[in-house]
Structures are given as C-alpha cells and as structure tokens.
Coordinates of C-alpha atoms and ligand atoms in Angstrom, one line a residue:
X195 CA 5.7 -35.7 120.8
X196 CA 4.9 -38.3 123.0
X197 CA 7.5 -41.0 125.0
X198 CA 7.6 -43.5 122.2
X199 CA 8.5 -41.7 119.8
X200 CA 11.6 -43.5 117.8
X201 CA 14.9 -42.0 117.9
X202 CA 16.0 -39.7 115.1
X203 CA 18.5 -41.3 112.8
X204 CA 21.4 -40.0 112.5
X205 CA 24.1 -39.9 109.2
X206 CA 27.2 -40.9 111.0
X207 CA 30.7 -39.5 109.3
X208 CA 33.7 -42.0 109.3
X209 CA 36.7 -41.2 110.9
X210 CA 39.6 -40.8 108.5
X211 CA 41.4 -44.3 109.1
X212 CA 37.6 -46.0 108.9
X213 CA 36.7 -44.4 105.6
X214 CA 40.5 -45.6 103.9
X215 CA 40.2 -49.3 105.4
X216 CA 36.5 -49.4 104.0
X217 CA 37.7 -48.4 100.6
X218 CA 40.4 -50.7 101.1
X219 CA 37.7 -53.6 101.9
X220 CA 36.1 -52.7 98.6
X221 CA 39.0 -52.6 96.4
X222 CA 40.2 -56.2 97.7
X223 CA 36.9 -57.3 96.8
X224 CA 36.9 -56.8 93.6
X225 CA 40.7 -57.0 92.6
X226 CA 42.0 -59.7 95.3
X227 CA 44.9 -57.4 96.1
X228 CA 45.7 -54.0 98.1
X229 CA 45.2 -50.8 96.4
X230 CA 48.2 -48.2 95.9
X231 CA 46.6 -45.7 97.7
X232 CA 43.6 -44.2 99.5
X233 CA 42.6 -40.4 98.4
X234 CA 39.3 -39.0 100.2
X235 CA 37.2 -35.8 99.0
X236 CA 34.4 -34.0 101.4
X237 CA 30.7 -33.2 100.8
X238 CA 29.4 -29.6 101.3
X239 CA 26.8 -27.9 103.2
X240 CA 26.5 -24.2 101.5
X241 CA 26.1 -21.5 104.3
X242 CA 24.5 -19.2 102.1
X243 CA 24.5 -17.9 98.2
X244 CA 22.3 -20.5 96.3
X245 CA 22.1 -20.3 92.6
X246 CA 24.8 -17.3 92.6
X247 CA 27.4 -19.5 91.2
X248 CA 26.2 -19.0 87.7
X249 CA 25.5 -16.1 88.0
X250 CA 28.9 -14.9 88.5
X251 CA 27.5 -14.0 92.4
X252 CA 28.9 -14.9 95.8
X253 CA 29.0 -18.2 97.7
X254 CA 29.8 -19.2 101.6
X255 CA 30.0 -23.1 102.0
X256 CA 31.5 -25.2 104.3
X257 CA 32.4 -28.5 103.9
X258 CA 30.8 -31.9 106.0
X259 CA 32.6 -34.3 108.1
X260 CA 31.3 -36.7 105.1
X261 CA 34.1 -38.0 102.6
X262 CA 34.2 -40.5 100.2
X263 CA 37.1 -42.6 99.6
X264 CA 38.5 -43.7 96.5
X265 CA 41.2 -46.5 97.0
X266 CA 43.5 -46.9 93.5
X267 CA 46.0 -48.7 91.6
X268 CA 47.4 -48.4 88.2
X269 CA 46.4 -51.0 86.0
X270 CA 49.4 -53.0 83.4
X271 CA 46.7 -51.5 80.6
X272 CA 44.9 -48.9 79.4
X273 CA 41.0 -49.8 80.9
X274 CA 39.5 -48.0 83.4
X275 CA 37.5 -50.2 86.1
X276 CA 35.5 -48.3 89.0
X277 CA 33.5 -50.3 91.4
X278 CA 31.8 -48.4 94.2
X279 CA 29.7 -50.2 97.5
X280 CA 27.4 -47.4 97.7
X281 CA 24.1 -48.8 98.3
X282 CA 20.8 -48.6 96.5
X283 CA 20.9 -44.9 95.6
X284 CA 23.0 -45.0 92.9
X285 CA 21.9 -45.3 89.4
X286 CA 23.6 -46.6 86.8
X287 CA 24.9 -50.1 85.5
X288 CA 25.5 -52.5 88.7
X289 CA 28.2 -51.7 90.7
X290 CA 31.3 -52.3 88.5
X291 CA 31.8 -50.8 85.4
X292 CA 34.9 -51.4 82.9
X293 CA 36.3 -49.9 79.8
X294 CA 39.2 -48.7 77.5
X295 CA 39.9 -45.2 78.4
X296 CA 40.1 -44.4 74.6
X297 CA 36.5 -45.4 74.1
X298 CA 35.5 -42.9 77.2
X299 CA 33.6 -40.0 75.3
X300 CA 30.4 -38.3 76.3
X301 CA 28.0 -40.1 74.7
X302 CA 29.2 -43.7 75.9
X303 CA 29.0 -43.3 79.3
X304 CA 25.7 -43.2 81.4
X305 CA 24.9 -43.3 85.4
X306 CA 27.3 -43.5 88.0
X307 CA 30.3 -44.5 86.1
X308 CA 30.1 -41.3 83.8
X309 CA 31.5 -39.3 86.9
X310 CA 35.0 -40.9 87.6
X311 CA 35.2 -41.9 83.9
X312 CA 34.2 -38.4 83.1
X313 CA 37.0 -37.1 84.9
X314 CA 39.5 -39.3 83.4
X315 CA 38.2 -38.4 80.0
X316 CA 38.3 -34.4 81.3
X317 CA 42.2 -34.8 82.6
X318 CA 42.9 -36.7 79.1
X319 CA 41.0 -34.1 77.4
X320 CA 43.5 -31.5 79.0
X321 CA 46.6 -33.4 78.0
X322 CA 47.4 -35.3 81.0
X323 CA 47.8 -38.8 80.5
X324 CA 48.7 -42.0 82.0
X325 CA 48.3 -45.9 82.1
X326 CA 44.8 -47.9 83.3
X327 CA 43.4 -47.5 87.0
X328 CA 41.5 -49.6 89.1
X329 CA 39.3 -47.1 90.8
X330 CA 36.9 -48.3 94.6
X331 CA 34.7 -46.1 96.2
X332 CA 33.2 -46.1 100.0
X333 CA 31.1 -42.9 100.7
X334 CA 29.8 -41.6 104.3
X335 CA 27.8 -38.8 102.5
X336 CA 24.3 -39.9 101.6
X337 CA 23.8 -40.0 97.7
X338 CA 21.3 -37.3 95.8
X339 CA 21.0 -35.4 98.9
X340 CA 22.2 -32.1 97.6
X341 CA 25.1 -32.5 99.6
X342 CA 27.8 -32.7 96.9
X343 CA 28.1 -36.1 97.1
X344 CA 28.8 -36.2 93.0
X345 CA 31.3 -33.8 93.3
X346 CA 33.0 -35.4 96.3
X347 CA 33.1 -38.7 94.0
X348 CA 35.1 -37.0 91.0
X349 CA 37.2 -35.1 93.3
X350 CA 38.4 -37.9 95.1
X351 CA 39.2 -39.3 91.4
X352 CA 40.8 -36.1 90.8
X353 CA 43.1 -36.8 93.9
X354 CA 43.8 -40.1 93.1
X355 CA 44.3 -39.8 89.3
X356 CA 47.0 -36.5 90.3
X357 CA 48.8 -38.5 92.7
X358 CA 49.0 -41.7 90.6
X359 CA 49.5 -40.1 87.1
X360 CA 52.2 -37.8 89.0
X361 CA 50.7 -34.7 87.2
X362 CA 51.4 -32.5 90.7
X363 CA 48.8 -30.3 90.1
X364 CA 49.4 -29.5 93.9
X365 CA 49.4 -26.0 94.3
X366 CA 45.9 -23.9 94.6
X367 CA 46.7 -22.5 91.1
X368 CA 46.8 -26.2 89.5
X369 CA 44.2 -27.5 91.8
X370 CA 41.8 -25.0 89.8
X371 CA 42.3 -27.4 87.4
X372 CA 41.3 -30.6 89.4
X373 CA 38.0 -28.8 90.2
X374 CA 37.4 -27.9 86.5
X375 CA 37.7 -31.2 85.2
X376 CA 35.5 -32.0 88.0
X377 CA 32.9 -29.9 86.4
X378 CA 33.3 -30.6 83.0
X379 CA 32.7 -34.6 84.0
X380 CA 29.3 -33.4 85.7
X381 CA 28.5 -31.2 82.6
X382 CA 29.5 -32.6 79.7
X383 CA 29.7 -36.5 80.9
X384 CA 27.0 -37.2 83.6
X385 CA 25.1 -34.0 82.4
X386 CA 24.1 -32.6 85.5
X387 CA 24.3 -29.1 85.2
X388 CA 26.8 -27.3 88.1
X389 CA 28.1 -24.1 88.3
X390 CA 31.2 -25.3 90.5
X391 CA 30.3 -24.8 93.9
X392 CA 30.5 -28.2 94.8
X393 CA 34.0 -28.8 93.1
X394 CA 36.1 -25.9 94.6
X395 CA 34.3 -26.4 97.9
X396 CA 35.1 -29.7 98.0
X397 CA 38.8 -29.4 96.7
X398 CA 40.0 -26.0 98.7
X399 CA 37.6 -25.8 101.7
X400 CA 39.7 -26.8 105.2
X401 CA 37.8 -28.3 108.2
X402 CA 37.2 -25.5 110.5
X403 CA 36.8 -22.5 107.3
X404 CA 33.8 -21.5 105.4
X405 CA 34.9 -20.0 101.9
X406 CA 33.4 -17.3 100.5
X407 CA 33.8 -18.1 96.9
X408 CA 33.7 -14.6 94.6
X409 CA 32.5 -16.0 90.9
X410 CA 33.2 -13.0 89.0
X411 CA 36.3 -14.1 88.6
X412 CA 37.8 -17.0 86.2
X413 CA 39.2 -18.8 87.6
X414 CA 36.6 -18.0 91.2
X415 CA 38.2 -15.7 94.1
X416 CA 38.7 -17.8 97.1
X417 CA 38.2 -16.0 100.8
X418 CA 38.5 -18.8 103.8
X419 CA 36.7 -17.1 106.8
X420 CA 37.2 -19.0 109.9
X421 CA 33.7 -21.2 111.0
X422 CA 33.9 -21.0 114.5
X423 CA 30.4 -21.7 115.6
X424 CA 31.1 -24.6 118.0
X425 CA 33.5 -21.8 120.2
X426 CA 30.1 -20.7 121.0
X427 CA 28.0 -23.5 121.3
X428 CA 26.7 -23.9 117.6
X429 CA 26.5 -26.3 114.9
X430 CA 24.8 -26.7 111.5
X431 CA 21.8 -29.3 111.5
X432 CA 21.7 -30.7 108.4
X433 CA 18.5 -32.6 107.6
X434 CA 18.2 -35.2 104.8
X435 CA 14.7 -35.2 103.7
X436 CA 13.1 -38.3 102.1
X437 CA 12.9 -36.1 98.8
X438 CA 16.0 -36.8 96.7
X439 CA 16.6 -34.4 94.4
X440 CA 17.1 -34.8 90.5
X441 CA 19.2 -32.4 88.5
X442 CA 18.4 -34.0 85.3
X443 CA 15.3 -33.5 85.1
X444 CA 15.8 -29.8 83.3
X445 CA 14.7 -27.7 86.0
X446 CA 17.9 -26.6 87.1
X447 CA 18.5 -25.6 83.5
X448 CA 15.2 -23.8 83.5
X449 CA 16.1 -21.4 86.3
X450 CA 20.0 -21.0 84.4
X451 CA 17.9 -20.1 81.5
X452 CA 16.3 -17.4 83.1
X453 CA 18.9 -16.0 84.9
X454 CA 20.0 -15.3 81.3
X455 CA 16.9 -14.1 80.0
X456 CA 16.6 -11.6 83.3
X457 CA 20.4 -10.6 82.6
X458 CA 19.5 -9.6 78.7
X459 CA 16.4 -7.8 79.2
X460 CA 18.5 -5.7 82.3
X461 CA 21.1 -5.3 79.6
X462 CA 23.9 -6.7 81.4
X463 CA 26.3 -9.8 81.1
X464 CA 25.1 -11.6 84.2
X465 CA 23.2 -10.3 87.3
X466 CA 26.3 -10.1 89.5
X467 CA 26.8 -6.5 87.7
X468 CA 23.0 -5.9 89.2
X469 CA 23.9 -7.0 92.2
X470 CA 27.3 -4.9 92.6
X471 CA 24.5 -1.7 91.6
X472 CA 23.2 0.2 94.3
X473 CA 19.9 0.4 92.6
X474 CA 19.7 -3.1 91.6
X475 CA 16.5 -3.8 93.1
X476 CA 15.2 -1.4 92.0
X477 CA 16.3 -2.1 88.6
X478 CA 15.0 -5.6 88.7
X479 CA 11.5 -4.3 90.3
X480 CA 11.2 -2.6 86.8
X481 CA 11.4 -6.0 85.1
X482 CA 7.8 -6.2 83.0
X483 CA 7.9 -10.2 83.1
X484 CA 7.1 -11.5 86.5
X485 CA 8.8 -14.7 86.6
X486 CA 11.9 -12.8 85.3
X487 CA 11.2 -10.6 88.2
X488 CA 11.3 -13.0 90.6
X489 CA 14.7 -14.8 89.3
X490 CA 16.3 -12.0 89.6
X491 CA 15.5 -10.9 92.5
X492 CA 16.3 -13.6 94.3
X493 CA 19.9 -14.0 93.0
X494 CA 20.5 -10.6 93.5
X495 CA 19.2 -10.2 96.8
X496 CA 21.2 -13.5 97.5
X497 CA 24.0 -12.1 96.6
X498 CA 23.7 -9.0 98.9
X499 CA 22.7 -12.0 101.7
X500 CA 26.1 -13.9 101.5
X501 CA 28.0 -10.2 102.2
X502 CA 25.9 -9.5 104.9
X503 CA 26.9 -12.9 106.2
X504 CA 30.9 -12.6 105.5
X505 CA 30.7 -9.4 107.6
X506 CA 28.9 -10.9 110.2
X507 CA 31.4 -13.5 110.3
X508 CA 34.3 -11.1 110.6
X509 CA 33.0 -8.7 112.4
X510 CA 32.9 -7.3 116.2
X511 CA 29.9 -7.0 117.2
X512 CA 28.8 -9.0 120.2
X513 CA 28.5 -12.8 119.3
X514 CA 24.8 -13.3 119.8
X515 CA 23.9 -10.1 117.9
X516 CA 26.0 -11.5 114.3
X517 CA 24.7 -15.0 115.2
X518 CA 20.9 -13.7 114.8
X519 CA 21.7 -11.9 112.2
X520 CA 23.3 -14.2 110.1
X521 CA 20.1 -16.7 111.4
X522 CA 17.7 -14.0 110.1
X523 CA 19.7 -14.0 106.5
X524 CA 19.4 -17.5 106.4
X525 CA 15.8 -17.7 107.1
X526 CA 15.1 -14.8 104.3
X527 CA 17.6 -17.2 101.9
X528 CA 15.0 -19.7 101.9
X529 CA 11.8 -17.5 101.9
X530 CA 13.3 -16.2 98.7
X531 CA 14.2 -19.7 97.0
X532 CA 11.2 -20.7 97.5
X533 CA 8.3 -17.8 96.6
X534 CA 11.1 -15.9 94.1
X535 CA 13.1 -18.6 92.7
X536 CA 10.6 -21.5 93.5
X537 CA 12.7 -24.5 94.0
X538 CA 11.5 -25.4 97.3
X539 CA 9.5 -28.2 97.9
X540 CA 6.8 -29.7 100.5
X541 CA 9.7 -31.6 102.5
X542 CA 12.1 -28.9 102.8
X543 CA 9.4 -26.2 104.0
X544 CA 8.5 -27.9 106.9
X545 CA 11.7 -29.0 107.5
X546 CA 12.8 -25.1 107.9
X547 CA 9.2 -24.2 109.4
X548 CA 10.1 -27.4 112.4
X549 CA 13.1 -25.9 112.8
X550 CA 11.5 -22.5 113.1
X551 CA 9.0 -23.5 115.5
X552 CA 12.5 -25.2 117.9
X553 CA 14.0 -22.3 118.0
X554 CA 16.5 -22.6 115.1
X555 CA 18.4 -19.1 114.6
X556 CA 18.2 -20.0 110.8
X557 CA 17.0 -22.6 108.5
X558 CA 17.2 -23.0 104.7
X559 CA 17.3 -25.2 101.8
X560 CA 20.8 -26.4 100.8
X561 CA 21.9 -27.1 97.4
X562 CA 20.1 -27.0 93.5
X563 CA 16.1 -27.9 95.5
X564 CA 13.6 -29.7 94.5
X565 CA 14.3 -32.0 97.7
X566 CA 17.9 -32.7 99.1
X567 CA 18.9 -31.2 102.6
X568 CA 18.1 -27.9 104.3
X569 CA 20.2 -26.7 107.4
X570 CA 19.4 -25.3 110.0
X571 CA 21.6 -23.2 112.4
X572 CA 21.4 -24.6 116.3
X573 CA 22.3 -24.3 119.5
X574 CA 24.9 -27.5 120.2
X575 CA 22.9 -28.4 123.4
X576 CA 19.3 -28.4 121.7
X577 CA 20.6 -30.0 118.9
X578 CA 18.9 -33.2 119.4
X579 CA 15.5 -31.7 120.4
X580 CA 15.5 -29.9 117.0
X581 CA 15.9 -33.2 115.3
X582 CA 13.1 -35.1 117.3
X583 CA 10.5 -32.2 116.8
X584 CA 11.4 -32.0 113.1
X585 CA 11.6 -35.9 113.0
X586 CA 7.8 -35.8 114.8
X587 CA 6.7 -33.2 111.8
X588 CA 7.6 -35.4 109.4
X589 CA 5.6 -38.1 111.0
X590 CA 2.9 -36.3 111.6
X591 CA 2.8 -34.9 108.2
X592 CA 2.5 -38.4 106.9
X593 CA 5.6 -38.4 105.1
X594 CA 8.6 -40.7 105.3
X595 CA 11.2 -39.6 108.0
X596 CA 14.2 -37.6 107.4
X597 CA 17.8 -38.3 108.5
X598 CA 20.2 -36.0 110.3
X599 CA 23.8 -35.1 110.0
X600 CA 26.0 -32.4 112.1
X601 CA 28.7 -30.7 110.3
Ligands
ADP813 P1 24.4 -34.9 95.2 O1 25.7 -34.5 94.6 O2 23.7 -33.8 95.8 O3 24.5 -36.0 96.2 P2 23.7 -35.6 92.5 O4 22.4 -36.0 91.9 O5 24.5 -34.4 92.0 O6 23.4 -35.4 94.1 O7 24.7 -36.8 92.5 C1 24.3 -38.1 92.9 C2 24.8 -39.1 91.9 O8 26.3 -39.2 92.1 C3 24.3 -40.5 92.2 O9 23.1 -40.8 91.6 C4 25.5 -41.3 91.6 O10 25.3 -41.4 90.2 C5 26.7 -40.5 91.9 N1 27.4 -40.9 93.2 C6 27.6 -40.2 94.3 N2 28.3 -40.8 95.2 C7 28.5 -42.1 94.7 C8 29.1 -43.3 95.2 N3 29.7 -43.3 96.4 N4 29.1 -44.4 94.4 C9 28.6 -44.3 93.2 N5 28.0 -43.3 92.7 C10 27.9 -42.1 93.4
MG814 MG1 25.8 -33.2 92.9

C-alpha cells in the first residue's frame, strides 16, 4: 500500500431521528403533506448458518445499524402508492408506483414495487384489511448487497401497515405473522426465493443480541444470545463488494433443489434430521452423486458450525480462546460455501483471503452468494487497516473497490 492510497469508503448508518426526517423529506415530496407516521426495519449481517434455513437447520444473525424507513399515511381510497429515493440500484418502474389494492395479485406486479405491494396483498390475503396507504421509503442499507435490504423494505411495510390498519399483531406470537407475510411477498410476489432469515431477523433481532434461529420448528425457535464483541474490543467488518448479487437468476433455487434431492436419496425429510445424527457425515460421505455430496455436506456441517458458535458465545472459557474459535468456524463457513456448496465468487474470496492476510479472526461470505457482502471478524482498533489492505486488494486485483460498513 503506498501513501496515496484513497481512503476506504465507508456505508454510514443514520441515526434514528435522521433516518425518520429523511423518510419524512420523501413523503412531502411526493404528497405535499406530512406522513402519519415513521416505522423503520433493520438489515442483517448472518453470524453464521448459511443456506440452513431451508433446510430446517440453525441460523446466528445479527442485525446492522442500517434501517430503512417507511413514512405512511392512509389514503381517503383504496390505491396503494409507494415511492422510495433509493438511488440507482433499484429495479423496477421509476420511483413511484400506484395501484388499486384489489388489482395487487402476483402476476401484476414486477420490480421494486412487488415487495411493499406484495406485502399488502400477503396481510389482505390473510384477512386483514384496511383503507389505501401512501407508502415513502429512505434506506441506509445498500441495495442487492445480501444484506437483507429486501426484507428490511417489507418489514418496515409490515410495521407500518400493523400500526395503521390497527391489526396489533404486537406480541412475538403475532409478529410471526408480520415476518411470514414478509416472505410470502418475496416468494410469491417479487419471486426471490428466501427461506425467512431475513424476515424474523429483521422483525425480532434487538441491537446488542445475535439470534440463533432453530428452523425445525414452524413457526422457527427463537434463542437471543447476547453479541457482546465490542466489551472486548471487536466488531464485525462488513465488506460490500462491487458484485451485487441476483437471486433471480435460478441459482438459489438450484442449490434448494438439491438440498432436496440429497434429503430423498438419504431418505430423510430434510437434512436437519442428518445433521441432528451423530453419523451424519458419515452418512452423507456415502452419497454416490458428488454434487449431492457436496450440498449436503456443507449444510450439514453448517449446521454443527452455528452450535459450535452458540456455545462459544455462552460459554466460559477465556475470551480469546471462544473468540478464535468462533473465528476459525467462520473461516471453515466459507471454505465450505465455496468448494462444497459453490456460491462463492471471485470478489468475495479475496475479500475473505485480504482479510486473512490482516489478521482477521474470521471472515466469510454473508447471505444467498454469488456477490453481496462477506464479514469479517476484527479487532475494533485494526479495523480500519483491515479495510485499507482489503480496499488495496481490490485495487490491485483490477477490480472496482468495495465499500465498508461496521455493525
Ligand atoms: P438484498 O436483500 O440482499 O439487499 P435482494 O436482491 O434480495 O438484495 O433485494 C434487493 C431489491 O429489493 C432491490 O433490487 C429492490 O427491488 C428492493 N429494494 C430494497 N431496498 C429498497 C429501497 N429502499 N427502495 C426500493 N427498493 C428497494
Ligand atoms: Mg433480499
């Protein structure tokens, strides 16, 4: 790295008050009048347990100091009308979009819209009901990242549509159904394929908590464990590489495919029953189809990862032993998504190999792959040397820079 090397760049979250006032800004804009209301919902960084959620595995995510604000009104009719200032990243038809929520079905909505819609259309699919909204969005969480920022938009709708459709679905047991009609709008209405991770993280996460999320369940098993990394001096790096990721693209549906296909020739329902087998490695190494193999190996060795984690987390050992140990399952999280499960790209390996070569206690990919964000765990004091030397791979590699966020 030499001296002229320009400064990292950095995603900076809004304080609370910022973040309403922007969506505020926006919603005057485009209605000439103040909204009702500001309701927020965070992004997500996931600790550990990628790809388990549909595999009725284990999870461990946190959620970022990113939020995106929704400022709403009810409307004298029944149309729906979302406008959002996020910038060029999001794809869809311009930034306004308007329609009768009677005419909201799954085949008449496409891009951006189809997740707030999609959420109306999921409450009003459920029975809840209610009169027109004016819906304006403002988001600190950078767009296609792999950082939930799609879930943190229909689960600030969710808020706001609860709240000003009084359908007090306030209490954890009704919020479950907040988060799945978060899902079914990414399913079913923007057709993104999500297993809920991003929802229930997003809706039942506090600041401060991981959550290990147990999908065996239905509805999922919530555990907050306390996230108290910067007690002793650490944070999560999160770095946004240039590579946004696409989940329609079928690829995330190829590996859900053959989760299934490893689950049927195992003979069990889903791979969570391998991986709550003593022998299930062993099992899976007797797989005769390679890929299969591989699938399953890594969900159920990812599985096994985010207990090993949780334990760390609670545990008593002294603090630098559990931190290197968690580190070390992090590192093997991403070895395995990317040579078993294979949704690693050329961006996110060096990101995790420059954070490596810092001195990192753990790096991985975050989220679906393909691109999006990897983290990487870090002493608070060398956090911004970790971001130049990974900022100065990227350059050096030839490829476009990545940005940084600390949650
Ligand atoms: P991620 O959830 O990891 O950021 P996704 O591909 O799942 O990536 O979701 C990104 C999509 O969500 C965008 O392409 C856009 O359609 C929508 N989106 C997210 N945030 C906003 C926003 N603030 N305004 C408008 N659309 C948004
Ligand atoms: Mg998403």
């Amino acid at each position: 790295m030499n001296a002229s090397s320009p400064e990292p760049r950095w995603y900076e979250p809004w304080a609370r008050a910022s973040g309403e006032a922007r969506a505020q800004q926006c919603f005057a804009d485009h209605f000439g009048e103040a909204a009702a209301g500001v309701w927020s919902a965070p992004g997500r960084v996931n600790l550990i347990g990628e790809h388990t959620d549909y595999n009725f595995g284990l999870a461990l995510p946190t959620i970022i100091r990113h939020r995106t604000f929704v400022a709403a009104s009810v409307r004298d009719d029944d149309d729906l009308v979302i406008v959002s200032s996020g910038g060029e990243d999001i794809v869809g038809p311009g930034k306004r979009w308007q329609g009768p929520m009677d005419d909201i079905t799954p085949e008449s909505t496409d891009g951006w819209p189809a997740y707030p819609a999609g959420l109306v259309w999921a409450l009003r699919e459920r029975g809840y009901d209610g009169p027109g909204l004016n819906l304006a969005f403002s988001s600190s969480i950078p767009i296609g990242a792999g950082l939930a920022s799609s879930a943190a938009l229909t689960c600030s709708t969710a808020m706001a549509v609860n709240a000003l459709w009084r359908l007090a679905l306030d209490s954890d047991e009704r919020h479950i159904e907040l988060a799945e009609a978060a899902m079914d709008a990414e399913n079913l209405m923007a057709k993104t394929p999500t297993g809920g991770l991003d929802q229930y993280t997003s809706l039942f996460c506090r600041e401060g908590s991981a959550i290990e999320i147990d999908f065996s369940t239905s509805p999922p098993t919530f555990r907050p464990t306390p996230l108290y990394f910067p007690d002793y001096g650490l944070a999560l790096l999160v770095i946004v590489t240039p590579k946004r990721h696409r989940l329609t693209d079928g690829r995330y549906a190829q590996r859900y495919d053959e989760c299934q296909q490893a689950s049927k020739a195992l003979g069990v329902q889903s791979l969570r029953e391998v991986a709550d087998d003593p022998h299930g490695l062993r099992r899976v190494e007797g797989l005769s189809e390679e890929v299969l193999k591989k699938r399953a190996r890594h969900v159920v060795s990812e599985i096994e990862r985010v207990r090993l984690v949780s334990e760390e987390l609670a545990g008593t050992a002294p603090a630098h032993e559990r931190f290197v140990d968690i580190g070390r399952q992090i590192y093997r999280s991403h070895t395995s998504l990317a040579v078993d499960f294979e949704v690693s790209c050329a961006e996110l390996d060096l990101a995790v190999n420059a954070a490596w070569t810092s001195g990192a206690l753990g790096a991985r990919l975050v989220g679906g792959g393909f691109g999006g964000a990897a983290i990487a765990l870090v002493r608070r004091t060398q956090m911004d040397a970790t971001a130049r030397l990974i900022d100065q791979s990227f350059m050096d590699a030839g490829m476009e820079r990545p940005g940084f966020l600390v949650s």
